[in-house]
Amino acid sequence: GAGVSQSPSNKVTEKGKDVELRCDPISGHTALYWYRQSLGQGLEFLIYFQGNSAPDKSGLPSDRFSAERTGGSVSTLTIQRTQQEDSAVYLCASSWGTVSGYTFGSGTRLTVV
Amino acid sequence: SQQGEEDPQALSIQEGENATMNCSYKTSINNLQWYRQNSGRGLVHLILIRSNEREKHSGRLRVTLDTSKKSSSLLITASRAADTASYFCATDLSGSARQLTFGSGTQLTVLP
């Protein structure tokens, strides 16, 4: 596609429910990244994919967080048993290599009530 | 702690003035990038400067990099109200880390 697409753009969920966030990167971009941003803060790295493999999962905050990428394209970030501290904007980015600039999606604003 | 730290945290200027934002980092880098963010959503890539470069221009943007001081600056000349946004530096670290590490950002407000 023309840009990085994320869905949903907004998600309100009850504490304890599972949520799934989707990222559709730019076609041909091999690298895909998930970050999250709390209100007024910088970006916190979550996970990075090169193709379908995730060489670096070091940023995932707990075992409630998981991500996968299939076909070298779409990625999903799953948060199980959501907590209020999970509320943030979840940003996905892709790039065609690891030494080029990122293209970001518009993010998913997750609110856990 | 953050690899990149922007300074100042907030900057308010009049339209037409120049805006300068600084970024300091701690470890060796492959490159440093600047991004802009409006309204807390997606970031837009502005410019990338490699570790062997000292200065780069793109339109009204000028970026400098001093690897000896581990610092970079972003200059926006002849600012416009539309430049109001948060600006982040991001470092691509040398070594095994392959993801960008972002600073906490500078909130720029350009007053008309």
mmCIF file with all atom_site columns, C-alpha atoms in Angstrom:
data_model
loop_
_atom_site.group_PDB
_atom_site.id
_atom_site.type_symbol
_atom_site.label_atom_id
_atom_site.label_alt_id
_atom_site.label_comp_id
_atom_site.label_asym_id
_atom_site.label_entity_id
_atom_site.label_seq_id
_atom_site.pdbx_PDB_ins_code
_atom_site.Cartn_x
_atom_site.Cartn_y
_atom_site.Cartn_z
_atom_site.occupancy
_atom_site.B_iso_or_equiv
_atom_site.pdbx_formal_charge
_atom_site.auth_seq_id
_atom_site.auth_comp_id
_atom_site.auth_asym_id
_atom_site.auth_atom_id
_atom_site.pdbx_PDB_model_num
ATOM 1   C CA . GLY A 1 1   ? 0.000   0.000   0.000  1.00 0.00 ? 1   GLY A CA 1
ATOM 2   C CA . ALA A 1 2   ? 0.888   3.640   -0.143 1.00 0.00 ? 2   ALA A CA 1
ATOM 3   C CA . GLY A 1 3   ? 1.552   3.896   3.563  1.00 0.00 ? 3   GLY A CA 1
ATOM 4   C CA . VAL A 1 4   ? 1.603   1.924   6.780  1.00 0.00 ? 4   VAL A CA 1
ATOM 5   C CA . SER A 1 5   ? -1.923  1.099   7.808  1.00 0.00 ? 5   SER A CA 1
ATOM 6   C CA . GLN A 1 6   ? -2.934  0.323   11.379 1.00 0.00 ? 6   GLN A CA 1
ATOM 7   C CA . SER A 1 7   ? -6.263  -0.858  12.676 1.00 0.00 ? 7   SER A CA 1
ATOM 8   C CA . PRO A 1 8   ? -8.259  -0.135  14.624 1.00 0.00 ? 8   PRO A CA 1
ATOM 9   C CA . SER A 1 9   ? -7.421  3.544   15.016 1.00 0.00 ? 9   SER A CA 1
ATOM 10  C CA . ASN A 1 10  ? -9.055  3.592   18.421 1.00 0.00 ? 10  ASN A CA 1
ATOM 11  C CA . LYS A 1 11  ? -9.884  0.765   20.798 1.00 0.00 ? 11  LYS A CA 1
ATOM 12  C CA . VAL A 1 12  ? -11.585 0.934   24.170 1.00 0.00 ? 12  VAL A CA 1
ATOM 13  C CA . THR A 1 13  ? -11.548 -2.312  26.086 1.00 0.00 ? 13  THR A CA 1
ATOM 14  C CA . GLU A 1 14  ? -12.390 -3.517  29.531 1.00 0.00 ? 14  GLU A CA 1
ATOM 15  C CA . LYS A 1 15  ? -9.639  -4.512  31.903 1.00 0.00 ? 15  LYS A CA 1
ATOM 16  C CA . GLY A 1 16  ? -8.900  -8.223  31.581 1.00 0.00 ? 16  GLY A CA 1
ATOM 17  C CA . LYS A 1 17  ? -9.966  -8.552  27.944 1.00 0.00 ? 17  LYS A CA 1
ATOM 18  C CA . ASP A 1 18  ? -7.608  -9.481  25.136 1.00 0.00 ? 18  ASP A CA 1
ATOM 19  C CA . VAL A 1 19  ? -6.962  -7.091  22.243 1.00 0.00 ? 19  VAL A CA 1
ATOM 20  C CA . GLU A 1 20  ? -5.378  -7.549  18.852 1.00 0.00 ? 20  GLU A CA 1
ATOM 21  C CA . LEU A 1 21  ? -3.788  -4.681  16.958 1.00 0.00 ? 21  LEU A CA 1
ATOM 22  C CA . ARG A 1 22  ? -2.990  -4.931  13.283 1.00 0.00 ? 22  ARG A CA 1
ATOM 23  C CA . CYS A 1 23  ? -0.279  -3.366  11.146 1.00 0.00 ? 23  CYS A CA 1
ATOM 24  C CA . ASP A 1 24  ? -0.098  -3.537  7.366  1.00 0.00 ? 24  ASP A CA 1
ATOM 25  C CA . PRO A 1 25  ? 3.330   -2.259  6.284  1.00 0.00 ? 25  PRO A CA 1
ATOM 26  C CA . ILE A 1 26  ? 4.427   -0.771  3.000  1.00 0.00 ? 26  ILE A CA 1
ATOM 27  C CA . SER A 1 27  ? 4.728   -3.470  0.383  1.00 0.00 ? 27  SER A CA 1
ATOM 28  C CA . GLY A 1 28  ? 8.332   -4.637  0.073  1.00 0.00 ? 28  GLY A CA 1
ATOM 29  C CA . HIS A 1 29  ? 9.458   -3.300  3.428  1.00 0.00 ? 29  HIS A CA 1
ATOM 30  C CA . THR A 1 30  ? 11.284  -6.155  5.123  1.00 0.00 ? 30  THR A CA 1
ATOM 31  C CA . ALA A 1 31  ? 11.641  -4.615  8.560  1.00 0.00 ? 31  ALA A CA 1
ATOM 32  C CA . LEU A 1 32  ? 8.676   -3.918  10.830 1.00 0.00 ? 32  LEU A CA 1
ATOM 33  C CA . TYR A 1 33  ? 8.697   -2.327  14.275 1.00 0.00 ? 33  TYR A CA 1
ATOM 34  C CA . TRP A 1 34  ? 6.209   -1.881  17.100 1.00 0.00 ? 34  TRP A CA 1
ATOM 35  C CA . TYR A 1 35  ? 6.511   0.991   19.554 1.00 0.00 ? 35  TYR A CA 1
ATOM 36  C CA . ARG A 1 36  ? 4.182   2.394   22.148 1.00 0.00 ? 36  ARG A CA 1
ATOM 37  C CA . GLN A 1 37  ? 3.835   5.927   23.360 1.00 0.00 ? 37  GLN A CA 1
ATOM 38  C CA . SER A 1 38  ? 2.182   7.014   26.560 1.00 0.00 ? 38  SER A CA 1
ATOM 39  C CA . LEU A 1 39  ? 0.667   10.486  26.781 1.00 0.00 ? 39  LEU A CA 1
ATOM 40  C CA . GLY A 1 40  ? 3.317   13.171  26.323 1.00 0.00 ? 40  GLY A CA 1
ATOM 41  C CA . GLN A 1 41  ? 6.151   10.654  26.358 1.00 0.00 ? 41  GLN A CA 1
ATOM 42  C CA . GLY A 1 42  ? 8.725   9.376   23.907 1.00 0.00 ? 42  GLY A CA 1
ATOM 43  C CA . LEU A 1 43  ? 8.497   6.117   22.029 1.00 0.00 ? 43  LEU A CA 1
ATOM 44  C CA . GLU A 1 44  ? 9.100   2.845   23.837 1.00 0.00 ? 44  GLU A CA 1
ATOM 45  C CA . PHE A 1 45  ? 10.415  0.034   21.634 1.00 0.00 ? 45  PHE A CA 1
ATOM 46  C CA . LEU A 1 46  ? 8.442   -3.201  21.822 1.00 0.00 ? 46  LEU A CA 1
ATOM 47  C CA . ILE A 1 47  ? 9.534   -5.609  19.084 1.00 0.00 ? 47  ILE A CA 1
ATOM 48  C CA . TYR A 1 48  ? 11.220  -5.718  15.695 1.00 0.00 ? 48  TYR A CA 1
ATOM 49  C CA . PHE A 1 49  ? 10.671  -8.110  12.781 1.00 0.00 ? 49  PHE A CA 1
ATOM 50  C CA . GLN A 1 50  ? 13.025  -8.837  9.923  1.00 0.00 ? 50  GLN A CA 1
ATOM 51  C CA . GLY A 1 51  ? 10.877  -10.790 7.500  1.00 0.00 ? 51  GLY A CA 1
ATOM 52  C CA . ASN A 1 52  ? 8.777   -13.113 9.648  1.00 0.00 ? 52  ASN A CA 1
ATOM 53  C CA . SER A 1 53  ? 11.304  -13.568 12.413 1.00 0.00 ? 53  SER A CA 1
ATOM 54  C CA . ALA A 1 54  ? 11.672  -11.386 15.479 1.00 0.00 ? 54  ALA A CA 1
ATOM 55  C CA . PRO A 1 55  ? 15.368  -11.061 16.359 1.00 0.00 ? 55  PRO A CA 1
ATOM 56  C CA . ASP A 1 56  ? 14.618  -8.635  19.144 1.00 0.00 ? 56  ASP A CA 1
ATOM 57  C CA . LYS A 1 57  ? 11.686  -9.048  21.514 1.00 0.00 ? 57  LYS A CA 1
ATOM 58  C CA . SER A 1 58  ? 13.465  -7.325  24.356 1.00 0.00 ? 58  SER A CA 1
ATOM 59  C CA . GLY A 1 59  ? 11.005  -4.468  24.572 1.00 0.00 ? 59  GLY A CA 1
ATOM 60  C CA . LEU A 1 60  ? 7.883   -6.510  25.236 1.00 0.00 ? 60  LEU A CA 1
ATOM 61  C CA . PRO A 1 61  ? 6.895   -5.404  28.756 1.00 0.00 ? 61  PRO A CA 1
ATOM 62  C CA . SER A 1 62  ? 5.462   -8.719  29.936 1.00 0.00 ? 62  SER A CA 1
ATOM 63  C CA . ASP A 1 63  ? 4.436   -12.168 28.770 1.00 0.00 ? 63  ASP A CA 1
ATOM 64  C CA . ARG A 1 64  ? 0.937   -10.783 28.181 1.00 0.00 ? 64  ARG A CA 1
ATOM 65  C CA . PHE A 1 65  ? 2.341   -9.168  25.037 1.00 0.00 ? 65  PHE A CA 1
ATOM 66  C CA . SER A 1 66  ? 3.038   -11.157 21.893 1.00 0.00 ? 66  SER A CA 1
ATOM 67  C CA . ALA A 1 67  ? 3.408   -10.372 18.216 1.00 0.00 ? 67  ALA A CA 1
ATOM 68  C CA . GLU A 1 68  ? 3.637   -12.231 14.992 1.00 0.00 ? 68  GLU A CA 1
ATOM 69  C CA . ARG A 1 69  ? 4.197   -11.453 11.365 1.00 0.00 ? 69  ARG A CA 1
ATOM 70  C CA . THR A 1 70  ? 3.120   -13.655 8.504  1.00 0.00 ? 70  THR A CA 1
ATOM 71  C CA . GLY A 1 71  ? 4.144   -13.703 4.855  1.00 0.00 ? 71  GLY A CA 1
ATOM 72  C CA . GLY A 1 72  ? 6.674   -10.980 5.519  1.00 0.00 ? 72  GLY A CA 1
ATOM 73  C CA . SER A 1 73  ? 3.792   -8.550  5.564  1.00 0.00 ? 73  SER A CA 1
ATOM 74  C CA . VAL A 1 74  ? 0.959   -8.022  8.067  1.00 0.00 ? 74  VAL A CA 1
ATOM 75  C CA . SER A 1 75  ? 1.789   -8.066  11.755 1.00 0.00 ? 75  SER A CA 1
ATOM 76  C CA . THR A 1 76  ? -0.473  -8.398  14.766 1.00 0.00 ? 76  THR A CA 1
ATOM 77  C CA . LEU A 1 77  ? 0.318   -7.334  18.304 1.00 0.00 ? 77  LEU A CA 1
ATOM 78  C CA . THR A 1 78  ? -1.746  -9.147  20.911 1.00 0.00 ? 78  THR A CA 1
ATOM 79  C CA . ILE A 1 79  ? -2.183  -8.019  24.481 1.00 0.00 ? 79  ILE A CA 1
ATOM 80  C CA . GLN A 1 80  ? -3.804  -10.566 26.769 1.00 0.00 ? 80  GLN A CA 1
ATOM 81  C CA . ARG A 1 81  ? -5.638  -9.737  29.976 1.00 0.00 ? 81  ARG A CA 1
ATOM 82  C CA . THR A 1 82  ? -5.252  -6.001  29.417 1.00 0.00 ? 82  THR A CA 1
ATOM 83  C CA . GLN A 1 83  ? -4.413  -3.728  32.311 1.00 0.00 ? 83  GLN A CA 1
ATOM 84  C CA . GLN A 1 84  ? -4.968  0.002   32.686 1.00 0.00 ? 84  GLN A CA 1
ATOM 85  C CA . GLU A 1 85  ? -1.233  0.655   32.348 1.00 0.00 ? 85  GLU A CA 1
ATOM 86  C CA . ASP A 1 86  ? -1.442  -0.791  28.830 1.00 0.00 ? 86  ASP A CA 1
ATOM 87  C CA . SER A 1 87  ? -3.341  2.324   27.743 1.00 0.00 ? 87  SER A CA 1
ATOM 88  C CA . ALA A 1 88  ? -1.193  4.100   25.158 1.00 0.00 ? 88  ALA A CA 1
ATOM 89  C CA . VAL A 1 89  ? -0.841  4.765   21.468 1.00 0.00 ? 89  VAL A CA 1
ATOM 90  C CA . TYR A 1 90  ? 0.663   1.733   19.739 1.00 0.00 ? 90  TYR A CA 1
ATOM 91  C CA . LEU A 1 91  ? 2.696   2.716   16.692 1.00 0.00 ? 91  LEU A CA 1
ATOM 92  C CA . CYS A 1 92  ? 3.869   0.469   13.911 1.00 0.00 ? 92  CYS A CA 1
ATOM 93  C CA . ALA A 1 93  ? 6.607   1.385   11.450 1.00 0.00 ? 93  ALA A CA 1
ATOM 94  C CA . SER A 1 94  ? 8.243   -0.310  8.514  1.00 0.00 ? 94  SER A CA 1
ATOM 95  C CA . SER A 1 95  ? 11.384  0.211   6.492  1.00 0.00 ? 95  SER A CA 1
ATOM 96  C CA . TRP A 1 96  ? 13.029  -1.573  3.586  1.00 0.00 ? 96  TRP A CA 1
ATOM 97  C CA . GLY A 1 97  ? 16.183  -2.016  5.578  1.00 0.00 ? 97  GLY A CA 1
ATOM 98  C CA . THR A 1 98  ? 17.520  -1.470  9.041  1.00 0.00 ? 98  THR A CA 1
ATOM 99  C CA . VAL A 1 99  ? 19.610  1.544   8.062  1.00 0.00 ? 99  VAL A CA 1
ATOM 100 C CA . SER A 1 100 ? 16.909  3.641   6.413  1.00 0.00 ? 100 SER A CA 1
ATOM 101 C CA . GLY A 1 101 ? 14.231  5.925   7.767  1.00 0.00 ? 101 GLY A CA 1
ATOM 102 C CA . TYR A 1 102 ? 11.008  4.486   9.099  1.00 0.00 ? 102 TYR A CA 1
ATOM 103 C CA . THR A 1 103 ? 7.516   5.070   7.773  1.00 0.00 ? 103 THR A CA 1
ATOM 104 C CA . PHE A 1 104 ? 5.050   5.137   10.638 1.00 0.00 ? 104 PHE A CA 1
ATOM 105 C CA . GLY A 1 105 ? 1.388   4.325   10.701 1.00 0.00 ? 105 GLY A CA 1
ATOM 106 C CA . SER A 1 106 ? -1.086  6.619   12.437 1.00 0.00 ? 106 SER A CA 1
ATOM 107 C CA . GLY A 1 107 ? -1.214  4.365   15.449 1.00 0.00 ? 107 GLY A CA 1
ATOM 108 C CA . THR A 1 108 ? -3.873  2.629   17.516 1.00 0.00 ? 108 THR A CA 1
ATOM 109 C CA . ARG A 1 109 ? -5.010  4.496   20.598 1.00 0.00 ? 109 ARG A CA 1
ATOM 110 C CA . LEU A 1 110 ? -5.785  1.836   23.210 1.00 0.00 ? 110 LEU A CA 1
ATOM 111 C CA . THR A 1 111 ? -7.761  2.747   26.285 1.00 0.00 ? 111 THR A CA 1
ATOM 112 C CA . VAL A 1 112 ? -8.271  0.148   28.986 1.00 0.00 ? 112 VAL A CA 1
ATOM 113 C CA . VAL A 1 113 ? -11.145 1.001   31.342 1.00 0.00 ? 113 VAL A CA 1
ATOM 114 C CA . SER B 2 1   ? 17.447  5.818   30.356 1.00 0.00 ? 1   SER B CA 1
ATOM 115 C CA . GLN B 2 2   ? 16.774  7.175   26.876 1.00 0.00 ? 2   GLN B CA 1
ATOM 116 C CA . GLN B 2 3   ? 19.623  6.957   24.365 1.00 0.00 ? 3   GLN B CA 1
ATOM 117 C CA . GLY B 2 4   ? 18.659  10.269  22.812 1.00 0.00 ? 4   GLY B CA 1
ATOM 118 C CA . GLU B 2 5   ? 17.670  13.235  24.913 1.00 0.00 ? 5   GLU B CA 1
ATOM 119 C CA . GLU B 2 6   ? 16.285  16.345  23.304 1.00 0.00 ? 6   GLU B CA 1
ATOM 120 C CA . ASP B 2 7   ? 16.804  19.817  24.609 1.00 0.00 ? 7   ASP B CA 1
ATOM 121 C CA . PRO B 2 8   ? 14.812  21.906  25.259 1.00 0.00 ? 8   PRO B CA 1
ATOM 122 C CA . GLN B 2 9   ? 11.722  19.921  26.206 1.00 0.00 ? 9   GLN B CA 1
ATOM 123 C CA . ALA B 2 10  ? 9.558   22.762  24.971 1.00 0.00 ? 10  ALA B CA 1
ATOM 124 C CA . LEU B 2 11  ? 10.235  25.757  22.730 1.00 0.00 ? 11  LEU B CA 1
ATOM 125 C CA . SER B 2 12  ? 7.942   28.609  21.800 1.00 0.00 ? 12  SER B CA 1
ATOM 126 C CA . ILE B 2 13  ? 8.888   31.110  19.076 1.00 0.00 ? 13  ILE B CA 1
ATOM 127 C CA . GLN B 2 14  ? 7.303   33.653  16.763 1.00 0.00 ? 14  GLN B CA 1
ATOM 128 C CA . GLU B 2 15  ? 6.607   32.863  13.129 1.00 0.00 ? 15  GLU B CA 1
ATOM 129 C CA . GLY B 2 16  ? 9.608   33.741  10.986 1.00 0.00 ? 16  GLY B CA 1
ATOM 130 C CA . GLU B 2 17  ? 12.157  33.050  13.699 1.00 0.00 ? 17  GLU B CA 1
ATOM 131 C CA . ASN B 2 18  ? 14.561  30.126  13.614 1.00 0.00 ? 18  ASN B CA 1
ATOM 132 C CA . ALA B 2 19  ? 14.112  27.144  15.924 1.00 0.00 ? 19  ALA B CA 1
ATOM 133 C CA . THR B 2 20  ? 17.017  25.070  17.184 1.00 0.00 ? 20  THR B CA 1
ATOM 134 C CA . MET B 2 21  ? 16.628  21.747  18.942 1.00 0.00 ? 21  MET B CA 1
ATOM 135 C CA . ASN B 2 22  ? 19.436  19.640  20.314 1.00 0.00 ? 22  ASN B CA 1
ATOM 136 C CA . CYS B 2 23  ? 19.867  15.929  20.866 1.00 0.00 ? 23  CYS B CA 1
ATOM 137 C CA . SER B 2 24  ? 22.493  14.146  22.924 1.00 0.00 ? 24  SER B CA 1
ATOM 138 C CA . TYR B 2 25  ? 23.161  10.433  22.932 1.00 0.00 ? 25  TYR B CA 1
ATOM 139 C CA . LYS B 2 26  ? 25.379  8.034   24.816 1.00 0.00 ? 26  LYS B CA 1
ATOM 140 C CA . THR B 2 27  ? 26.806  5.307   22.583 1.00 0.00 ? 27  THR B CA 1
ATOM 141 C CA . SER B 2 28  ? 28.249  4.936   19.095 1.00 0.00 ? 28  SER B CA 1
ATOM 142 C CA . ILE B 2 29  ? 25.766  5.234   16.264 1.00 0.00 ? 29  ILE B CA 1
ATOM 143 C CA . ASN B 2 30  ? 25.418  4.257   12.626 1.00 0.00 ? 30  ASN B CA 1
ATOM 144 C CA . ASN B 2 31  ? 23.133  7.162   11.922 1.00 0.00 ? 31  ASN B CA 1
ATOM 145 C CA . LEU B 2 32  ? 20.855  9.668   13.615 1.00 0.00 ? 32  LEU B CA 1
ATOM 146 C CA . GLN B 2 33  ? 17.402  10.585  12.384 1.00 0.00 ? 33  GLN B CA 1
ATOM 147 C CA . TRP B 2 34  ? 14.925  13.342  13.141 1.00 0.00 ? 34  TRP B CA 1
ATOM 148 C CA . TYR B 2 35  ? 11.167  12.838  13.123 1.00 0.00 ? 35  TYR B CA 1
ATOM 149 C CA . ARG B 2 36  ? 8.179   15.089  13.534 1.00 0.00 ? 36  ARG B CA 1
ATOM 150 C CA . GLN B 2 37  ? 4.903   14.163  15.221 1.00 0.00 ? 37  GLN B CA 1
ATOM 151 C CA . ASN B 2 38  ? 1.610   16.001  15.088 1.00 0.00 ? 38  ASN B CA 1
ATOM 152 C CA . SER B 2 39  ? -1.190  15.397  17.561 1.00 0.00 ? 39  SER B CA 1
ATOM 153 C CA . GLY B 2 40  ? 0.386   12.363  19.244 1.00 0.00 ? 40  GLY B CA 1
ATOM 154 C CA . ARG B 2 41  ? -0.108  10.025  16.313 1.00 0.00 ? 41  ARG B CA 1
ATOM 155 C CA . GLY B 2 42  ? 2.206   8.838   13.540 1.00 0.00 ? 42  GLY B CA 1
ATOM 156 C CA . LEU B 2 43  ? 5.707   10.184  13.130 1.00 0.00 ? 43  LEU B CA 1
ATOM 157 C CA . VAL B 2 44  ? 7.082   11.573  9.907  1.00 0.00 ? 44  VAL B CA 1
ATOM 158 C CA . HIS B 2 45  ? 10.689  11.007  8.948  1.00 0.00 ? 45  HIS B CA 1
ATOM 159 C CA . LEU B 2 46  ? 12.452  14.318  8.290  1.00 0.00 ? 46  LEU B CA 1
ATOM 160 C CA . ILE B 2 47  ? 16.123  13.647  7.740  1.00 0.00 ? 47  ILE B CA 1
ATOM 161 C CA . LEU B 2 48  ? 18.834  11.043  8.310  1.00 0.00 ? 48  LEU B CA 1
ATOM 162 C CA . ILE B 2 49  ? 22.463  11.874  8.920  1.00 0.00 ? 49  ILE B CA 1
ATOM 163 C CA . ARG B 2 50  ? 25.128  9.178   8.876  1.00 0.00 ? 50  ARG B CA 1
ATOM 164 C CA . SER B 2 51  ? 27.898  8.954   11.417 1.00 0.00 ? 51  SER B CA 1
ATOM 165 C CA . ASN B 2 52  ? 30.496  10.048  8.851  1.00 0.00 ? 52  ASN B CA 1
ATOM 166 C CA . GLU B 2 53  ? 28.516  13.154  7.915  1.00 0.00 ? 53  GLU B CA 1
ATOM 167 C CA . ARG B 2 54  ? 28.700  16.475  9.736  1.00 0.00 ? 54  ARG B CA 1
ATOM 168 C CA . GLU B 2 55  ? 25.902  18.490  8.215  1.00 0.00 ? 55  GLU B CA 1
ATOM 169 C CA . LYS B 2 56  ? 22.861  17.894  6.055  1.00 0.00 ? 56  LYS B CA 1
ATOM 170 C CA . HIS B 2 57  ? 20.190  20.144  4.573  1.00 0.00 ? 57  HIS B CA 1
ATOM 171 C CA . SER B 2 58  ? 16.649  19.526  3.444  1.00 0.00 ? 58  SER B CA 1
ATOM 172 C CA . GLY B 2 59  ? 14.584  22.568  2.517  1.00 0.00 ? 59  GLY B CA 1
ATOM 173 C CA . ARG B 2 60  ? 14.314  24.732  5.642  1.00 0.00 ? 60  ARG B CA 1
ATOM 174 C CA . LEU B 2 61  ? 15.897  22.027  7.788  1.00 0.00 ? 61  LEU B CA 1
ATOM 175 C CA . ARG B 2 62  ? 19.554  21.860  8.709  1.00 0.00 ? 62  ARG B CA 1
ATOM 176 C CA . VAL B 2 63  ? 20.957  19.025  10.794 1.00 0.00 ? 63  VAL B CA 1
ATOM 177 C CA . THR B 2 64  ? 24.420  18.849  12.274 1.00 0.00 ? 64  THR B CA 1
ATOM 178 C CA . LEU B 2 65  ? 26.144  15.914  13.903 1.00 0.00 ? 65  LEU B CA 1
ATOM 179 C CA . ASP B 2 66  ? 29.146  16.010  16.208 1.00 0.00 ? 66  ASP B CA 1
ATOM 180 C CA . THR B 2 67  ? 30.160  12.449  17.004 1.00 0.00 ? 67  THR B CA 1
ATOM 181 C CA . SER B 2 68  ? 32.960  13.592  19.316 1.00 0.00 ? 68  SER B CA 1
ATOM 182 C CA . LYS B 2 69  ? 30.377  15.303  21.524 1.00 0.00 ? 69  LYS B CA 1
ATOM 183 C CA . LYS B 2 70  ? 27.676  12.717  20.785 1.00 0.00 ? 70  LYS B CA 1
ATOM 184 C CA . SER B 2 71  ? 25.248  15.445  19.877 1.00 0.00 ? 71  SER B CA 1
ATOM 185 C CA . SER B 2 72  ? 23.095  16.644  17.008 1.00 0.00 ? 72  SER B CA 1
ATOM 186 C CA . SER B 2 73  ? 21.075  19.737  16.329 1.00 0.00 ? 73  SER B CA 1
ATOM 187 C CA . LEU B 2 74  ? 18.038  20.405  14.160 1.00 0.00 ? 74  LEU B CA 1
ATOM 188 C CA . LEU B 2 75  ? 17.573  23.935  12.864 1.00 0.00 ? 75  LEU B CA 1
ATOM 189 C CA . ILE B 2 76  ? 14.302  25.010  11.289 1.00 0.00 ? 76  ILE B CA 1
ATOM 190 C CA . THR B 2 77  ? 14.706  28.331  9.531  1.00 0.00 ? 77  THR B CA 1
ATOM 191 C CA . ALA B 2 78  ? 11.960  30.884  8.904  1.00 0.00 ? 78  ALA B CA 1
ATOM 192 C CA . SER B 2 79  ? 9.492   28.930  11.018 1.00 0.00 ? 79  SER B CA 1
ATOM 193 C CA . ARG B 2 80  ? 5.777   28.776  10.217 1.00 0.00 ? 80  ARG B CA 1
ATOM 194 C CA . ALA B 2 81  ? 2.764   28.080  12.395 1.00 0.00 ? 81  ALA B CA 1
ATOM 195 C CA . ALA B 2 82  ? 2.447   24.752  10.561 1.00 0.00 ? 82  ALA B CA 1
ATOM 196 C CA . ASP B 2 83  ? 5.822   23.701  12.003 1.00 0.00 ? 83  ASP B CA 1
ATOM 197 C CA . THR B 2 84  ? 4.160   23.392  15.414 1.00 0.00 ? 84  THR B CA 1
ATOM 198 C CA . ALA B 2 85  ? 4.723   19.762  16.420 1.00 0.00 ? 85  ALA B CA 1
ATOM 199 C CA . SER B 2 86  ? 6.876   17.482  18.552 1.00 0.00 ? 86  SER B CA 1
ATOM 200 C CA . TYR B 2 87  ? 10.313  16.713  17.176 1.00 0.00 ? 87  TYR B CA 1
ATOM 201 C CA . PHE B 2 88  ? 12.202  13.555  18.080 1.00 0.00 ? 88  PHE B CA 1
ATOM 202 C CA . CYS B 2 89  ? 15.727  12.436  17.436 1.00 0.00 ? 89  CYS B CA 1
ATOM 203 C CA . ALA B 2 90  ? 16.331  8.725   16.993 1.00 0.00 ? 90  ALA B CA 1
ATOM 204 C CA . THR B 2 91  ? 19.592  6.850   16.979 1.00 0.00 ? 91  THR B CA 1
ATOM 205 C CA . ASP B 2 92  ? 20.513  3.738   15.029 1.00 0.00 ? 92  ASP B CA 1
ATOM 206 C CA . LEU B 2 93  ? 23.078  2.204   17.337 1.00 0.00 ? 93  LEU B CA 1
ATOM 207 C CA . SER B 2 94  ? 26.268  0.513   16.228 1.00 0.00 ? 94  SER B CA 1
ATOM 208 C CA . GLY B 2 95  ? 26.440  -3.162  16.997 1.00 0.00 ? 95  GLY B CA 1
ATOM 209 C CA . SER B 2 96  ? 23.677  -5.662  17.248 1.00 0.00 ? 96  SER B CA 1
ATOM 210 C CA . ALA B 2 97  ? 20.724  -3.437  18.061 1.00 0.00 ? 97  ALA B CA 1
ATOM 211 C CA . ARG B 2 98  ? 18.752  -2.879  14.893 1.00 0.00 ? 98  ARG B CA 1
ATOM 212 C CA . GLN B 2 99  ? 15.854  -0.768  16.059 1.00 0.00 ? 99  GLN B CA 1
ATOM 213 C CA . LEU B 2 100 ? 15.848  3.002   16.432 1.00 0.00 ? 100 LEU B CA 1
ATOM 214 C CA . THR B 2 101 ? 15.960  4.417   19.940 1.00 0.00 ? 101 THR B CA 1
ATOM 215 C CA . PHE B 2 102 ? 13.918  7.584   20.330 1.00 0.00 ? 102 PHE B CA 1
ATOM 216 C CA . GLY B 2 103 ? 14.368  10.489  22.662 1.00 0.00 ? 103 GLY B CA 1
ATOM 217 C CA . SER B 2 104 ? 11.582  12.113  24.618 1.00 0.00 ? 104 SER B CA 1
ATOM 218 C CA . GLY B 2 105 ? 11.085  14.918  22.125 1.00 0.00 ? 105 GLY B CA 1
ATOM 219 C CA . THR B 2 106 ? 10.923  18.696  21.924 1.00 0.00 ? 106 THR B CA 1
ATOM 220 C CA . GLN B 2 107 ? 7.504   20.319  21.706 1.00 0.00 ? 107 GLN B CA 1
ATOM 221 C CA . LEU B 2 108 ? 7.807   23.261  19.311 1.00 0.00 ? 108 LEU B CA 1
ATOM 222 C CA . THR B 2 109 ? 5.113   25.920  19.223 1.00 0.00 ? 109 THR B CA 1
ATOM 223 C CA . VAL B 2 110 ? 5.290   28.547  16.494 1.00 0.00 ? 110 VAL B CA 1
ATOM 224 C CA . LEU B 2 111 ? 3.061   31.518  17.248 1.00 0.00 ? 111 LEU B CA 1
ATOM 225 C CA . PRO B 2 112 ? 1.470   33.333  14.313 1.00 0.00 ? 112 PRO B CA 1
#
